[in-house]
């Protein structure tokens, strides 16, 4: 596939992530921060988000698996995931965290378990999408092309 | 409709402000560089012409993703950035390097010492403006932060445009102190 085609594919794919609500405007902020002095910024920060989120999801699973659930601890983990997902622009993960927190406040064990599943699902979805997007970018750069900046007006 | 500043325009503005900074650096070689604040021993603003470039910021957040993003954004604002992932560390840094920071930005919810406690220590021991940041937008939490002396309370996700304006808190505090 030649570079122009790859670039068009990347633009369409990235746009679809915004249209489907996986990413929001905050992600564009990150892309704009990337420059020649730090050309891997987005990859680095996204990788950090993946590592950190996986730890948080493990902690959440363990915390909800206790005979007596410490909802304050659960809430603290969800709060952190909400903060990092919103800072990255992972909108659907953030929204799942918002719902999760309200059930933590109610100390509703069944609902919080369902929320955990929901958050995990959204997380793995966006992880998959971002990895695909970053792979496309790598292929373009490897072929000598540049990453097109997308302009959104909808 | 989503309106985005194009990357080229953003870079253009950044380039011009960097050129400006370079120009003044060659004229006033006394200003320091680097991420650890060892700038001016007098602790005061040397390069008033470059301001707010070179603003010495300490940012505290236990979340590594947020901390990395803040650092990048603050550097893109041409500030001198020191980052900490623990409030206790931040407090020791501030105590050991008095007068080497202009402003502190801290997350609220952190294990061990949280942003409120850090804020209370800073307001009682030092004369630094503190901005609190959180994903928690509940009014009572924001109220608490402001009541305890935070000069601002920002809700995550924070945009770079907001960070570009934080120098106003430094100026405002200095102006109040001199009255």
PDB file of N, CA and C in Angstrom, chain A residues 25-26 28-30 32-35 38 41 44-45 48-49 52 79-80 82-84 86-88 101 105 149 151-154, chain B residues 1-7 10-11 14 62-66 68-69 72-73 76 109 134-136 138 156-161:
ATOM      1  N   UNK A  25     -11.978  15.435  22.450  1.00  0.00           N
ATOM      2  CA  UNK A  25     -11.061  16.521  22.091  1.00  0.00           C
ATOM      3  C   UNK A  25      -9.761  16.512  22.886  1.00  0.00           C
ATOM      4  N   UNK A  26      -9.786  15.944  24.070  1.00  0.00           N
ATOM      5  CA  UNK A  26      -8.570  15.906  24.879  1.00  0.00           C
ATOM      6  C   UNK A  26      -7.455  15.140  24.167  1.00  0.00           C
ATOM      7  N   UNK A  28      -6.863  15.162  21.045  1.00  0.00           N
ATOM      8  CA  UNK A  28      -6.274  16.097  20.081  1.00  0.00           C
ATOM      9  C   UNK A  28      -5.244  16.989  20.761  1.00  0.00           C
ATOM     10  N   UNK A  29      -5.516  17.346  22.031  1.00  0.00           N
ATOM     11  CA  UNK A  29      -4.547  18.139  22.799  1.00  0.00           C
ATOM     12  C   UNK A  29      -3.207  17.400  22.870  1.00  0.00           C
ATOM     13  N   UNK A  30      -3.288  16.093  23.104  1.00  0.00           N
ATOM     14  CA  UNK A  30      -2.062  15.287  23.201  1.00  0.00           C
ATOM     15  C   UNK A  30      -1.319  15.265  21.875  1.00  0.00           C
ATOM     16  N   UNK A  32      -1.375  17.473  19.597  1.00  0.00           N
ATOM     17  CA  UNK A  32      -0.792  18.787  19.347  1.00  0.00           C
ATOM     18  C   UNK A  32       0.462  19.035  20.186  1.00  0.00           C
ATOM     19  N   UNK A  33       0.584  18.295  21.289  1.00  0.00           N
ATOM     20  CA  UNK A  33       1.771  18.451  22.131  1.00  0.00           C
ATOM     21  C   UNK A  33       2.979  17.745  21.526  1.00  0.00           C
ATOM     22  N   UNK A  34       2.723  16.800  20.632  1.00  0.00           N
ATOM     23  CA  UNK A  34       3.813  16.037  20.024  1.00  0.00           C
ATOM     24  C   UNK A  34       4.519  16.918  19.000  1.00  0.00           C
ATOM     25  N   UNK A  35       5.836  16.949  19.081  1.00  0.00           N
ATOM     26  CA  UNK A  35       6.582  17.736  18.102  1.00  0.00           C
ATOM     27  C   UNK A  35       7.915  17.059  17.819  1.00  0.00           C
ATOM     28  N   UNK A  38       9.941  15.764  20.656  1.00  0.00           N
ATOM     29  CA  UNK A  38       9.344  14.649  21.394  1.00  0.00           C
ATOM     30  C   UNK A  38       8.389  13.891  20.464  1.00  0.00           C
ATOM     31  N   UNK A  41       5.721  11.245  21.844  1.00  0.00           N
ATOM     32  CA  UNK A  41       4.972  11.603  23.048  1.00  0.00           C
ATOM     33  C   UNK A  41       3.658  10.840  23.157  1.00  0.00           C
ATOM     34  N   UNK A  44       4.163   7.221  23.997  1.00  0.00           N
ATOM     35  CA  UNK A  44       4.646   7.068  25.376  1.00  0.00           C
ATOM     36  C   UNK A  44       3.520   7.251  26.384  1.00  0.00           C
ATOM     37  N   UNK A  45       2.744   8.285  26.189  1.00  0.00           N
ATOM     38  CA  UNK A  45       1.713   8.573  27.184  1.00  0.00           C
ATOM     39  C   UNK A  45       0.595   7.531  27.120  1.00  0.00           C
ATOM     40  N   UNK A  48       1.822   4.420  28.811  1.00  0.00           N
ATOM     41  CA  UNK A  48       1.784   4.621  30.266  1.00  0.00           C
ATOM     42  C   UNK A  48       0.354   4.439  30.771  1.00  0.00           C
ATOM     43  N   UNK A  49      -0.589   4.978  30.034  1.00  0.00           N
ATOM     44  CA  UNK A  49      -1.999   4.844  30.388  1.00  0.00           C
ATOM     45  C   UNK A  49      -2.410   3.370  30.399  1.00  0.00           C
ATOM     46  N   UNK A  52      -0.781   1.633  33.500  1.00  0.00           N
ATOM     47  CA  UNK A  52      -1.390   2.107  34.729  1.00  0.00           C
ATOM     48  C   UNK A  52      -2.826   1.600  34.873  1.00  0.00           C
ATOM     49  N   UNK A  79     -11.830   6.635  40.771  1.00  0.00           N
ATOM     50  CA  UNK A  79     -11.562   8.061  40.625  1.00  0.00           C
ATOM     51  C   UNK A  79     -10.272   8.287  39.848  1.00  0.00           C
ATOM     52  N   UNK A  80      -9.258   7.495  40.178  1.00  0.00           N
ATOM     53  CA  UNK A  80      -7.975   7.653  39.491  1.00  0.00           C
ATOM     54  C   UNK A  80      -8.110   7.278  38.015  1.00  0.00           C
ATOM     55  N   UNK A  82     -10.764   7.447  36.256  1.00  0.00           N
ATOM     56  CA  UNK A  82     -11.544   8.509  35.626  1.00  0.00           C
ATOM     57  C   UNK A  82     -10.631   9.675  35.240  1.00  0.00           C
ATOM     58  N   UNK A  83      -9.739  10.025  36.175  1.00  0.00           N
ATOM     59  CA  UNK A  83      -8.811  11.129  35.925  1.00  0.00           C
ATOM     60  C   UNK A  83      -7.880  10.853  34.760  1.00  0.00           C
ATOM     61  N   UNK A  84      -7.289   9.653  34.750  1.00  0.00           N
ATOM     62  CA  UNK A  84      -6.317   9.374  33.682  1.00  0.00           C
ATOM     63  C   UNK A  84      -7.007   9.166  32.340  1.00  0.00           C
ATOM     64  N   UNK A  86      -9.790  10.540  31.348  1.00  0.00           N
ATOM     65  CA  UNK A  86     -10.247  11.839  30.833  1.00  0.00           C
ATOM     66  C   UNK A  86      -9.066  12.660  30.331  1.00  0.00           C
ATOM     67  N   UNK A  87      -7.918  12.517  30.975  1.00  0.00           N
ATOM     68  CA  UNK A  87      -6.732  13.266  30.539  1.00  0.00           C
ATOM     69  C   UNK A  87      -6.192  12.769  29.206  1.00  0.00           C
ATOM     70  N   UNK A  88      -6.430  11.490  28.923  1.00  0.00           N
ATOM     71  CA  UNK A  88      -5.992  10.896  27.656  1.00  0.00           C
ATOM     72  C   UNK A  88      -7.001  11.171  26.552  1.00  0.00           C
ATOM     73  N   UNK A 101     -18.761   5.272  39.850  1.00  0.00           N
ATOM     74  CA  UNK A 101     -18.618   6.010  41.097  1.00  0.00           C
ATOM     75  C   UNK A 101     -19.944   6.213  41.801  1.00  0.00           C
ATOM     76  N   UNK A 105     -20.921   4.966  45.662  1.00  0.00           N
ATOM     77  CA  UNK A 105     -21.510   5.784  46.723  1.00  0.00           C
ATOM     78  C   UNK A 105     -22.688   5.075  47.365  1.00  0.00           C
ATOM     79  N   UNK A 149      -2.378  15.552  10.222  1.00  0.00           N
ATOM     80  CA  UNK A 149      -3.165  16.071  11.349  1.00  0.00           C
ATOM     81  C   UNK A 149      -4.618  16.102  10.895  1.00  0.00           C
ATOM     82  N   UNK A 151      -8.498  17.400  10.912  1.00  0.00           N
ATOM     83  CA  UNK A 151      -9.280  18.578  11.248  1.00  0.00           C
ATOM     84  C   UNK A 151     -10.713  18.121  11.392  1.00  0.00           C
ATOM     85  N   UNK A 152     -11.316  18.439  12.520  1.00  0.00           N
ATOM     86  CA  UNK A 152     -12.682  17.972  12.736  1.00  0.00           C
ATOM     87  C   UNK A 152     -13.650  19.134  12.739  1.00  0.00           C
ATOM     88  N   UNK A 153     -14.682  19.025  11.954  1.00  0.00           N
ATOM     89  CA  UNK A 153     -15.711  20.065  11.999  1.00  0.00           C
ATOM     90  C   UNK A 153     -17.046  19.420  11.783  1.00  0.00           C
ATOM     91  N   UNK A 154     -17.656  18.968  12.895  1.00  0.00           N
ATOM     92  CA  UNK A 154     -18.950  18.305  12.703  1.00  0.00           C
ATOM     93  C   UNK A 154     -19.930  18.615  13.814  1.00  0.00           C
TER      94      UNK A 154
ATOM     95  N   UNK B   1     -20.110  21.695  16.615  1.00  0.00           N
ATOM     96  CA  UNK B   1     -18.948  21.771  15.727  1.00  0.00           C
ATOM     97  C   UNK B   1     -17.680  21.882  16.565  1.00  0.00           C
ATOM     98  N   UNK B   2     -16.702  21.100  16.174  1.00  0.00           N
ATOM     99  CA  UNK B   2     -15.452  21.045  16.932  1.00  0.00           C
ATOM    100  C   UNK B   2     -14.436  21.937  16.237  1.00  0.00           C
ATOM    101  N   UNK B   3     -13.939  22.945  16.939  1.00  0.00           N
ATOM    102  CA  UNK B   3     -12.974  23.834  16.300  1.00  0.00           C
ATOM    103  C   UNK B   3     -11.604  23.550  16.891  1.00  0.00           C
ATOM    104  N   UNK B   4     -10.673  23.191  16.033  1.00  0.00           N
ATOM    105  CA  UNK B   4      -9.346  22.826  16.500  1.00  0.00           C
ATOM    106  C   UNK B   4      -8.320  23.787  15.918  1.00  0.00           C
ATOM    107  N   UNK B   5      -7.387  24.227  16.759  1.00  0.00           N
ATOM    108  CA  UNK B   5      -6.280  24.999  16.206  1.00  0.00           C
ATOM    109  C   UNK B   5      -5.398  24.026  15.457  1.00  0.00           C
ATOM    110  N   UNK B   6      -5.018  24.363  14.226  1.00  0.00           N
ATOM    111  CA  UNK B   6      -4.201  23.426  13.471  1.00  0.00           C
ATOM    112  C   UNK B   6      -2.833  23.330  14.105  1.00  0.00           C
ATOM    113  N   UNK B   7      -2.231  22.199  13.907  1.00  0.00           N
ATOM    114  CA  UNK B   7      -0.918  21.940  14.487  1.00  0.00           C
ATOM    115  C   UNK B   7       0.077  22.989  14.006  1.00  0.00           C
ATOM    116  N   UNK B  10      -0.350  26.261  15.898  1.00  0.00           N
ATOM    117  CA  UNK B  10       0.111  26.068  17.270  1.00  0.00           C
ATOM    118  C   UNK B  10       1.639  26.092  17.306  1.00  0.00           C
ATOM    119  N   UNK B  11       2.244  25.324  16.369  1.00  0.00           N
ATOM    120  CA  UNK B  11       3.699  25.256  16.312  1.00  0.00           C
ATOM    121  C   UNK B  11       4.293  26.609  15.957  1.00  0.00           C
ATOM    122  N   UNK B  14       4.337  28.681  19.026  1.00  0.00           N
ATOM    123  CA  UNK B  14       5.359  28.135  19.919  1.00  0.00           C
ATOM    124  C   UNK B  14       6.737  28.547  19.422  1.00  0.00           C
ATOM    125  N   UNK B  62      -0.210  11.799  41.780  1.00  0.00           N
ATOM    126  CA  UNK B  62       0.237  10.408  41.952  1.00  0.00           C
ATOM    127  C   UNK B  62      -0.061   9.583  40.699  1.00  0.00           C
ATOM    128  N   UNK B  63      -0.882  10.110  39.796  1.00  0.00           N
ATOM    129  CA  UNK B  63      -1.204   9.378  38.580  1.00  0.00           C
ATOM    130  C   UNK B  63      -0.128   9.639  37.528  1.00  0.00           C
ATOM    131  N   UNK B  64       0.601   8.586  37.115  1.00  0.00           N
ATOM    132  CA  UNK B  64       1.728   8.819  36.197  1.00  0.00           C
ATOM    133  C   UNK B  64       1.320   9.351  34.832  1.00  0.00           C
ATOM    134  N   UNK B  65       0.129   8.927  34.333  1.00  0.00           N
ATOM    135  CA  UNK B  65      -0.341   9.416  33.031  1.00  0.00           C
ATOM    136  C   UNK B  65      -0.583  10.919  33.092  1.00  0.00           C
ATOM    137  N   UNK B  66      -1.326  11.353  34.114  1.00  0.00           N
ATOM    138  CA  UNK B  66      -1.640  12.777  34.252  1.00  0.00           C
ATOM    139  C   UNK B  66      -0.362  13.588  34.459  1.00  0.00           C
ATOM    140  N   UNK B  68       2.642  12.957  33.443  1.00  0.00           N
ATOM    141  CA  UNK B  68       3.395  13.071  32.187  1.00  0.00           C
ATOM    142  C   UNK B  68       2.760  14.118  31.263  1.00  0.00           C
ATOM    143  N   UNK B  69       1.442  14.116  31.208  1.00  0.00           N
ATOM    144  CA  UNK B  69       0.745  15.074  30.348  1.00  0.00           C
ATOM    145  C   UNK B  69       0.931  16.495  30.870  1.00  0.00           C
ATOM    146  N   UNK B  72       4.386  17.832  30.065  1.00  0.00           N
ATOM    147  CA  UNK B  72       4.537  18.195  28.656  1.00  0.00           C
ATOM    148  C   UNK B  72       3.829  19.504  28.350  1.00  0.00           C
ATOM    149  N   UNK B  73       2.617  19.631  28.887  1.00  0.00           N
ATOM    150  CA  UNK B  73       1.848  20.858  28.641  1.00  0.00           C
ATOM    151  C   UNK B  73       2.546  22.074  29.230  1.00  0.00           C
ATOM    152  N   UNK B  76       5.428  23.008  27.257  1.00  0.00           N
ATOM    153  CA  UNK B  76       5.000  23.657  26.011  1.00  0.00           C
ATOM    154  C   UNK B  76       4.632  25.121  26.262  1.00  0.00           C
ATOM    155  N   UNK B 109      -6.790  14.185  45.188  1.00  0.00           N
ATOM    156  CA  UNK B 109      -6.879  12.845  45.771  1.00  0.00           C
ATOM    157  C   UNK B 109      -5.589  12.070  45.559  1.00  0.00           C
ATOM    158  N   UNK B 134      -8.393  18.317  40.015  1.00  0.00           N
ATOM    159  CA  UNK B 134      -9.014  17.035  40.320  1.00  0.00           C
ATOM    160  C   UNK B 134     -10.003  16.641  39.252  1.00  0.00           C
ATOM    161  N   UNK B 135     -10.273  15.333  39.181  1.00  0.00           N
ATOM    162  CA  UNK B 135     -11.363  14.868  38.325  1.00  0.00           C
ATOM    163  C   UNK B 135     -12.666  14.999  39.108  1.00  0.00           C
ATOM    164  N   UNK B 136     -12.547  15.343  40.395  1.00  0.00           N
ATOM    165  CA  UNK B 136     -13.701  15.476  41.275  1.00  0.00           C
ATOM    166  C   UNK B 136     -14.250  16.890  41.186  1.00  0.00           C
ATOM    167  N   UNK B 138     -17.235  17.838  42.414  1.00  0.00           N
ATOM    168  CA  UNK B 138     -18.314  18.073  43.385  1.00  0.00           C
ATOM    169  C   UNK B 138     -18.110  19.399  44.093  1.00  0.00           C
ATOM    170  N   UNK B 156     -10.099  18.120  35.923  1.00  0.00           N
ATOM    171  CA  UNK B 156      -9.503  17.327  34.838  1.00  0.00           C
ATOM    172  C   UNK B 156     -10.606  16.935  33.857  1.00  0.00           C
ATOM    173  N   UNK B 157     -10.313  16.855  32.572  1.00  0.00           N
ATOM    174  CA  UNK B 157      -9.009  17.064  31.962  1.00  0.00           C
ATOM    175  C   UNK B 157      -8.684  18.544  31.775  1.00  0.00           C
ATOM    176  N   UNK B 158      -7.421  18.890  32.049  1.00  0.00           N
ATOM    177  CA  UNK B 158      -7.024  20.282  31.943  1.00  0.00           C
ATOM    178  C   UNK B 158      -6.468  20.538  30.547  1.00  0.00           C
ATOM    179  N   UNK B 159      -6.895  21.634  29.954  1.00  0.00           N
ATOM    180  CA  UNK B 159      -6.400  21.979  28.627  1.00  0.00           C
ATOM    181  C   UNK B 159      -5.184  22.896  28.735  1.00  0.00           C
ATOM    182  N   UNK B 160      -4.341  22.856  27.729  1.00  0.00           N
ATOM    183  CA  UNK B 160      -3.126  23.658  27.782  1.00  0.00           C
ATOM    184  C   UNK B 160      -3.450  25.150  27.848  1.00  0.00           C
ATOM    185  N   UNK B 161      -4.581  25.548  27.250  1.00  0.00           N
ATOM    186  CA  UNK B 161      -4.953  26.969  27.257  1.00  0.00           C
ATOM    187  C   UNK B 161      -5.122  27.477  28.690  1.00  0.00           C
TER     188      UNK B 161
END
